[in-house]
PDB file of C-alpha atoms in Angstrom:
ATOM      1  CA  MET A 250     -13.365 -64.527  45.858  1.00 51.00           C
ATOM      2  CA  ASP A 251     -15.534 -66.066  48.548  1.00 54.00           C
ATOM      3  CA  GLU A 252     -17.178 -69.350  47.711  1.00 51.00           C
ATOM      4  CA  PRO A 253     -20.998 -69.174  47.571  1.00 52.00           C
ATOM      5  CA  PHE A 254     -22.834 -70.090  50.727  1.00 53.00           C
ATOM      6  CA  VAL A 255     -25.120 -72.465  48.835  1.00 51.00           C
ATOM      7  CA  LYS A 256     -24.931 -74.257  45.525  1.00 47.00           C
ATOM      8  CA  PRO A 257     -27.403 -73.307  42.781  1.00 46.00           C
ATOM      9  CA  VAL A 258     -30.790 -74.734  43.625  1.00 45.00           C
ATOM     10  CA  LYS A 259     -33.074 -76.267  41.024  1.00 46.00           C
ATOM     11  CA  THR A 260     -36.664 -75.099  40.997  1.00 45.00           C
ATOM     12  CA  TYR A 261     -39.277 -77.676  41.891  1.00 43.00           C
ATOM     13  CA  LYS A 262     -42.945 -77.129  42.607  1.00 48.00           C
ATOM     14  CA  ASP A 263     -43.608 -80.111  44.838  1.00 47.00           C
ATOM     15  CA  LYS A 264     -43.659 -80.497  48.626  1.00 50.00           C
ATOM     16  CA  SER A 265     -39.882 -80.807  48.781  1.00 46.00           C
ATOM     17  CA  ASP A 266     -39.721 -77.234  47.513  1.00 49.00           C
ATOM     18  CA  ARG A 267     -40.781 -76.110  50.979  1.00 52.00           C
ATOM     19  CA  ALA A 268     -38.486 -78.394  52.963  1.00 52.00           C
ATOM     20  CA  THR A 269     -36.326 -76.440  55.404  1.00 58.00           C
ATOM     21  CA  ARG A 270     -32.811 -76.651  56.788  1.00 60.00           C
ATOM     22  CA  ASP A 271     -32.463 -75.586  60.418  1.00 62.00           C
ATOM     23  CA  LYS A 272     -36.260 -75.061  60.163  1.00 66.00           C
ATOM     24  CA  VAL A 273     -35.749 -71.661  58.503  1.00 77.00           C
ATOM     25  CA  LEU A 274     -33.555 -72.130  55.409  1.00 85.00           C
ATOM     26  CA  ASP A 275     -36.103 -73.086  52.789  1.00 87.00           C
ATOM     27  CA  ARG A 276     -35.370 -72.883  49.069  1.00 90.00           C
ATOM     28  CA  LYS A 277     -36.532 -69.280  48.593  1.00 90.00           C
ATOM     29  CA  THR A 278     -34.514 -68.114  51.597  1.00 93.00           C
ATOM     30  CA  LEU A 279     -31.385 -69.849  50.308  1.00 94.00           C
ATOM     31  CA  VAL A 280     -31.816 -68.222  46.897  1.00 95.00           C
ATOM     32  CA  ILE A 281     -31.961 -64.737  48.471  1.00 95.00           C
ATOM     33  CA  LEU A 282     -28.768 -65.374  50.456  1.00 95.00           C
ATOM     34  CA  GLU A 283     -27.018 -66.765  47.412  1.00 96.00           C
ATOM     35  CA  LYS A 284     -27.924 -63.703  45.324  1.00 95.00           C
ATOM     36  CA  LEU A 285     -26.519 -61.386  47.998  1.00 95.00           C
ATOM     37  CA  GLN A 286     -23.255 -63.307  47.857  1.00 94.00           C
ATOM     38  CA  LYS A 287     -23.106 -63.305  44.066  1.00 94.00           C
ATOM     39  CA  ARG A 288     -23.584 -59.530  44.104  1.00 93.00           C
ATOM     40  CA  ASN A 289     -20.515 -59.368  46.364  1.00 91.00           C
ATOM     41  CA  ILE A 290     -22.533 -57.890  49.236  1.00 94.00           C
ATOM     42  CA  LEU A 291     -22.590 -60.708  51.777  1.00 95.00           C
ATOM     43  CA  PHE A 292     -19.638 -62.899  52.791  1.00 94.00           C
ATOM     44  CA  ASP A 293     -18.254 -64.940  55.696  1.00 93.00           C
ATOM     45  CA  LEU A 294     -21.692 -66.271  56.528  1.00 92.00           C
ATOM     46  CA  GLU A 295     -21.314 -68.468  59.605  1.00 90.00           C
ATOM     47  CA  GLY A 296     -23.563 -71.043  61.210  1.00 87.00           C
ATOM     48  CA  CYS A 297     -26.472 -70.342  63.513  1.00 91.00           C
ATOM     49  CA  ILE A 298     -25.397 -68.438  66.643  1.00 90.00           C
ATOM     50  CA  SER A 299     -28.834 -68.233  68.232  1.00 89.00           C
ATOM     51  CA  SER A 300     -32.120 -70.037  67.793  1.00 88.00           C
ATOM     52  CA  GLY A 301     -35.499 -68.973  69.114  1.00 84.00           C
ATOM     53  CA  LYS A 302     -39.181 -69.748  68.714  1.00 81.00           C
ATOM     54  CA  GLU A 303     -39.667 -67.425  65.755  1.00 85.00           C
ATOM     55  CA  ALA A 304     -36.267 -67.193  64.051  1.00 91.00           C
ATOM     56  CA  ASN A 305     -32.608 -68.193  63.812  1.00 93.00           C
ATOM     57  CA  ILE A 306     -29.713 -65.735  63.944  1.00 94.00           C
ATOM     58  CA  TYR A 307     -26.597 -66.043  61.779  1.00 95.00           C
ATOM     59  CA  ARG A 308     -23.408 -63.991  61.814  1.00 95.00           C
ATOM     60  CA  ALA A 309     -21.857 -62.615  58.612  1.00 95.00           C
ATOM     61  CA  LYS A 310     -20.097 -59.630  57.039  1.00 94.00           C
ATOM     62  CA  ILE A 311     -21.101 -57.157  54.348  1.00 94.00           C
ATOM     63  CA  ARG A 312     -18.821 -55.181  52.046  1.00 90.00           C
ATOM     64  CA  CYS A 313     -21.599 -53.238  50.344  1.00 87.00           C
ATOM     65  CA  MET A 314     -24.760 -51.576  51.653  1.00 84.00           C
ATOM     66  CA  PRO A 315     -27.621 -53.533  50.017  1.00 85.00           C
ATOM     67  CA  LYS A 316     -30.505 -51.776  48.332  1.00 86.00           C
ATOM     68  CA  CYS A 317     -33.754 -51.911  50.291  1.00 88.00           C
ATOM     69  CA  LYS A 318     -36.817 -49.829  49.474  1.00 86.00           C
ATOM     70  CA  PHE A 319     -38.399 -50.519  52.864  1.00 87.00           C
ATOM     71  CA  ILE A 320     -35.470 -49.061  54.855  1.00 87.00           C
ATOM     72  CA  ARG A 321     -34.447 -45.468  54.203  1.00 76.00           C
ATOM     73  CA  ARG A 322     -30.812 -44.996  53.240  1.00 64.00           C
ATOM     74  CA  SER A 323     -30.343 -42.272  55.870  1.00 60.00           C
ATOM     75  CA  ASP A 324     -31.363 -44.751  58.575  1.00 54.00           C
ATOM     76  CA  SER A 325     -29.302 -47.700  57.386  1.00 55.00           C
ATOM     77  CA  THR A 326     -26.048 -45.897  56.569  1.00 53.00           C
ATOM     78  CA  GLU A 327     -25.715 -43.901  59.775  1.00 54.00           C
ATOM     79  CA  ASN A 328     -22.433 -44.708  61.559  1.00 53.00           C
ATOM     80  CA  PHE A 329     -21.216 -46.796  58.617  1.00 51.00           C
ATOM     81  CA  HIS A 330     -18.011 -46.013  56.753  1.00 46.00           C
ATOM     82  CA  ASP A 331     -19.493 -44.825  53.465  1.00 44.00           C
ATOM     83  CA  LYS A 332     -16.788 -44.702  50.791  1.00 42.00           C
ATOM     84  CA  ALA A 333     -19.093 -43.716  47.964  1.00 42.00           C
ATOM     85  CA  GLY A 334     -19.708 -40.124  49.017  1.00 42.00           C
ATOM     86  CA  ASP A 335     -22.980 -38.234  48.693  1.00 40.00           C
ATOM     87  CA  THR A 336     -23.222 -38.487  44.910  1.00 36.00           C
ATOM     88  CA  GLN A 337     -24.824 -41.938  44.923  1.00 42.00           C
ATOM     89  CA  ASN A 338     -28.600 -42.051  44.625  1.00 45.00           C
ATOM     90  CA  ASN A 339     -30.791 -43.770  47.179  1.00 47.00           C
ATOM     91  CA  ASN A 340     -31.283 -46.856  45.002  1.00 49.00           C
ATOM     92  CA  SER A 341     -27.608 -47.668  44.508  1.00 56.00           C
ATOM     93  CA  GLU A 342     -25.611 -50.141  46.569  1.00 72.00           C
ATOM     94  CA  LEU A 343     -22.959 -48.232  48.487  1.00 65.00           C
ATOM     95  CA  PRO A 344     -19.564 -49.801  49.218  1.00 68.00           C
ATOM     96  CA  VAL A 345     -18.630 -49.795  52.905  1.00 69.00           C
ATOM     97  CA  ALA A 346     -15.699 -51.006  54.937  1.00 74.00           C
ATOM     98  CA  ALA A 347     -16.297 -54.654  55.821  1.00 85.00           C
ATOM     99  CA  GLU A 348     -18.844 -54.630  58.617  1.00 89.00           C
ATOM    100  CA  ASP A 349     -20.044 -57.376  60.955  1.00 92.00           C
ATOM    101  CA  VAL A 350     -23.761 -58.053  60.735  1.00 95.00           C
ATOM    102  CA  VAL A 351     -26.301 -60.549  61.953  1.00 95.00           C
ATOM    103  CA  ILE A 352     -28.968 -62.103  59.779  1.00 97.00           C
ATOM    104  CA  LYS A 353     -32.321 -62.880  61.349  1.00 96.00           C
ATOM    105  CA  ILE A 354     -34.307 -65.441  59.384  1.00 95.00           C
ATOM    106  CA  PHE A 355     -37.894 -65.973  60.466  1.00 91.00           C
ATOM    107  CA  ARG A 356     -39.486 -69.388  60.419  1.00 86.00           C
ATOM    108  CA  THR A 357     -42.199 -69.741  57.801  1.00 78.00           C
ATOM    109  CA  SER A 358     -43.755 -73.084  58.728  1.00 71.00           C
ATOM    110  CA  ILE A 359     -47.384 -73.266  59.798  1.00 55.00           C
ATOM    111  CA  LEU A 360     -46.431 -75.040  63.025  1.00 55.00           C
ATOM    112  CA  GLU A 361     -44.233 -72.136  64.078  1.00 58.00           C
ATOM    113  CA  PHE A 362     -47.028 -69.671  63.343  1.00 56.00           C
ATOM    114  CA  LYS A 363     -49.958 -71.404  64.981  1.00 58.00           C
ATOM    115  CA  ASN A 364     -49.620 -69.413  68.231  1.00 60.00           C
ATOM    116  CA  ARG A 365     -48.618 -66.092  66.694  1.00 61.00           C
ATOM    117  CA  ASN A 366     -52.206 -64.869  66.340  1.00 61.00           C
ATOM    118  CA  VAL A 367     -52.051 -64.044  70.062  1.00 61.00           C
ATOM    119  CA  TYR A 368     -49.649 -61.188  69.236  1.00 60.00           C
ATOM    120  CA  ILE A 369     -51.372 -59.840  66.125  1.00 61.00           C
ATOM    121  CA  THR A 370     -55.060 -59.991  67.030  1.00 58.00           C
ATOM    122  CA  ASN A 371     -55.341 -56.214  67.488  1.00 60.00           C
ATOM    123  CA  GLU A 372     -52.799 -55.224  64.821  1.00 64.00           C
ATOM    124  CA  ILE A 373     -54.426 -53.337  61.938  1.00 63.00           C
ATOM    125  CA  ARG A 374     -51.722 -54.449  59.488  1.00 61.00           C
ATOM    126  CA  PHE A 375     -52.623 -58.102  60.118  1.00 60.00           C
ATOM    127  CA  LYS A 376     -56.405 -57.890  60.046  1.00 62.00           C
ATOM    128  CA  ASN A 377     -56.711 -59.302  56.504  1.00 62.00           C
ATOM    129  CA  PHE A 378     -54.152 -62.078  56.939  1.00 58.00           C
ATOM    130  CA  ARG A 379     -54.972 -65.692  57.639  1.00 58.00           C
ATOM    131  CA  ILE A 380     -52.833 -67.768  59.980  1.00 56.00           C
ATOM    132  CA  SER A 381     -53.131 -70.637  57.476  1.00 56.00           C
ATOM    133  CA  ASN A 382     -51.059 -68.616  54.985  1.00 64.00           C
ATOM    134  CA  PRO A 383     -47.831 -67.955  56.949  1.00 67.00           C
ATOM    135  CA  ARG A 384     -45.681 -67.168  53.913  1.00 71.00           C
ATOM    136  CA  LYS A 385     -47.627 -63.968  53.287  1.00 74.00           C
ATOM    137  CA  LEU A 386     -47.962 -63.226  56.967  1.00 78.00           C
ATOM    138  CA  ILE A 387     -44.228 -63.470  57.679  1.00 83.00           C
ATOM    139  CA  LYS A 388     -43.365 -60.583  55.343  1.00 85.00           C
ATOM    140  CA  THR A 389     -45.589 -58.210  57.284  1.00 82.00           C
ATOM    141  CA  TRP A 390     -44.283 -59.639  60.568  1.00 84.00           C
ATOM    142  CA  ALA A 391     -40.700 -58.912  59.497  1.00 91.00           C
ATOM    143  CA  GLU A 392     -41.682 -55.384  58.425  1.00 90.00           C
ATOM    144  CA  LYS A 393     -43.148 -54.821  61.875  1.00 88.00           C
ATOM    145  CA  GLU A 394     -39.851 -55.837  63.496  1.00 92.00           C
ATOM    146  CA  VAL A 395     -37.896 -53.448  61.265  1.00 94.00           C
ATOM    147  CA  ARG A 396     -40.230 -50.601  62.234  1.00 92.00           C
ATOM    148  CA  ASN A 397     -39.766 -51.399  65.921  1.00 92.00           C
ATOM    149  CA  LEU A 398     -35.971 -51.537  65.591  1.00 94.00           C
ATOM    150  CA  THR A 399     -35.966 -48.231  63.713  1.00 93.00           C
ATOM    151  CA  ARG A 400     -37.984 -46.602  66.491  1.00 92.00           C
ATOM    152  CA  LEU A 401     -35.532 -47.890  69.097  1.00 92.00           C
ATOM    153  CA  ASN A 402     -32.555 -46.566  67.128  1.00 90.00           C
ATOM    154  CA  ASN A 403     -34.206 -43.199  66.555  1.00 91.00           C
ATOM    155  CA  SER A 404     -34.893 -42.971  70.294  1.00 91.00           C
ATOM    156  CA  GLY A 405     -31.228 -43.457  71.120  1.00 89.00           C
ATOM    157  CA  ILE A 406     -31.722 -46.889  72.674  1.00 85.00           C
ATOM    158  CA  PRO A 407     -28.828 -49.274  71.863  1.00 83.00           C
ATOM    159  CA  SER A 408     -30.314 -51.932  69.585  1.00 88.00           C
ATOM    160  CA  PRO A 409     -29.528 -53.733  66.315  1.00 91.00           C
ATOM    161  CA  GLN A 410     -29.720 -51.326  63.373  1.00 93.00           C
ATOM    162  CA  PRO A 411     -31.785 -52.758  60.477  1.00 95.00           C
ATOM    163  CA  LEU A 412     -29.986 -52.565  57.117  1.00 95.00           C
ATOM    164  CA  TYR A 413     -31.885 -54.838  54.751  1.00 96.00           C
ATOM    165  CA  LEU A 414     -35.258 -56.597  54.574  1.00 96.00           C
ATOM    166  CA  LYS A 415     -36.332 -59.220  52.073  1.00 95.00           C
ATOM    167  CA  ARG A 416     -39.193 -61.632  52.633  1.00 92.00           C
ATOM    168  CA  ASN A 417     -38.372 -63.379  55.950  1.00 93.00           C
ATOM    169  CA  ILE A 418     -34.772 -62.074  56.155  1.00 96.00           C
ATOM    170  CA  ILE A 419     -33.551 -59.065  58.144  1.00 97.00           C
ATOM    171  CA  ILE A 420     -29.892 -58.036  58.060  1.00 97.00           C
ATOM    172  CA  MET A 421     -28.896 -55.966  61.083  1.00 95.00           C
ATOM    173  CA  ARG A 422     -25.745 -54.363  62.359  1.00 93.00           C
ATOM    174  CA  LEU A 423     -23.956 -56.525  64.903  1.00 91.00           C
ATOM    175  CA  ILE A 424     -23.789 -55.376  68.513  1.00 86.00           C
ATOM    176  CA  GLY A 425     -20.490 -56.745  69.776  1.00 78.00           C
ATOM    177  CA  ASP A 426     -16.972 -57.121  68.411  1.00 73.00           C
ATOM    178  CA  ASP A 427     -14.920 -59.438  66.221  1.00 69.00           C
ATOM    179  CA  VAL A 428     -15.056 -62.165  68.854  1.00 68.00           C
ATOM    180  CA  HIS A 429     -18.139 -61.724  71.003  1.00 74.00           C
ATOM    181  CA  VAL A 430     -21.768 -60.957  70.280  1.00 76.00           C
ATOM    182  CA  ALA A 431     -23.573 -58.827  72.862  1.00 74.00           C
ATOM    183  CA  ALA A 432     -25.451 -60.865  75.454  1.00 71.00           C
ATOM    184  CA  LYS A 433     -29.230 -61.035  75.486  1.00 70.00           C
ATOM    185  CA  LEU A 434     -31.021 -58.935  78.098  1.00 67.00           C
ATOM    186  CA  LYS A 435     -32.396 -62.070  79.744  1.00 69.00           C
ATOM    187  CA  ASP A 436     -28.832 -63.319  80.254  1.00 71.00           C
ATOM    188  CA  LEU A 437     -27.558 -60.146  81.926  1.00 67.00           C
ATOM    189  CA  GLN A 438     -27.364 -59.622  85.654  1.00 69.00           C
ATOM    190  CA  ASN A 439     -27.846 -56.421  87.633  1.00 63.00           C
ATOM    191  CA  VAL A 440     -29.425 -54.601  84.695  1.00 61.00           C
ATOM    192  CA  HIS A 441     -30.510 -51.041  85.504  1.00 62.00           C
ATOM    193  CA  PHE A 442     -33.269 -49.571  83.363  1.00 55.00           C
ATOM    194  CA  TYR A 443     -33.114 -45.806  83.069  1.00 50.00           C
ATOM    195  CA  PRO A 444     -36.436 -43.905  83.156  1.00 50.00           C
ATOM    196  CA  LYS A 445     -35.370 -41.710  80.216  1.00 49.00           C
ATOM    197  CA  PHE A 446     -35.107 -44.778  77.976  1.00 47.00           C
ATOM    198  CA  ILE A 447     -38.563 -45.930  79.015  1.00 46.00           C
ATOM    199  CA  THR A 448     -40.185 -42.555  78.404  1.00 45.00           C
ATOM    200  CA  ARG A 449     -38.414 -42.032  75.060  1.00 46.00           C
ATOM    201  CA  SER A 450     -39.461 -45.424  73.739  1.00 43.00           C
TER     202      SER A 450
END
């Protein structure tokens, strides 16, 4: 059995409760990851493979499709090796062949959010949120990313397939293989953009 990614964390209600590791792994985030491992869903969680202004990306594997009310089962299980058949209900966790995934964990600190209002000024979903309360804002921000990824997938545009969303954590299907992760668009050369992809998006 895989060893847990993190040791059990005591609950404190002081400032240290919000201290972060790698600027994204605060106590609540670590607890979510630990629960996924204890439920035998998540394993082989590796270190950070990419770090950006808004989030860090980690590589891992799943052996079970996690329950997620925000993401429809029909969207998240497409192209996965479902061993449970069609008799399982939409709220059950379906076993799958071990699959490579990436975990995107958004930063929740106020400093990381201070410039984000530029991107959400005209967003209806964010009109009642205050920038001074990033922990509530980040949940809606993550939901927005899942919606965008779902639209890309439904349009036939190769992109990470969202599988699970919880708080500031998104688990997505890995684009790549056992050794390499697909390169970022900004790192590619001689990229040709097809008009049909632009019109369909």
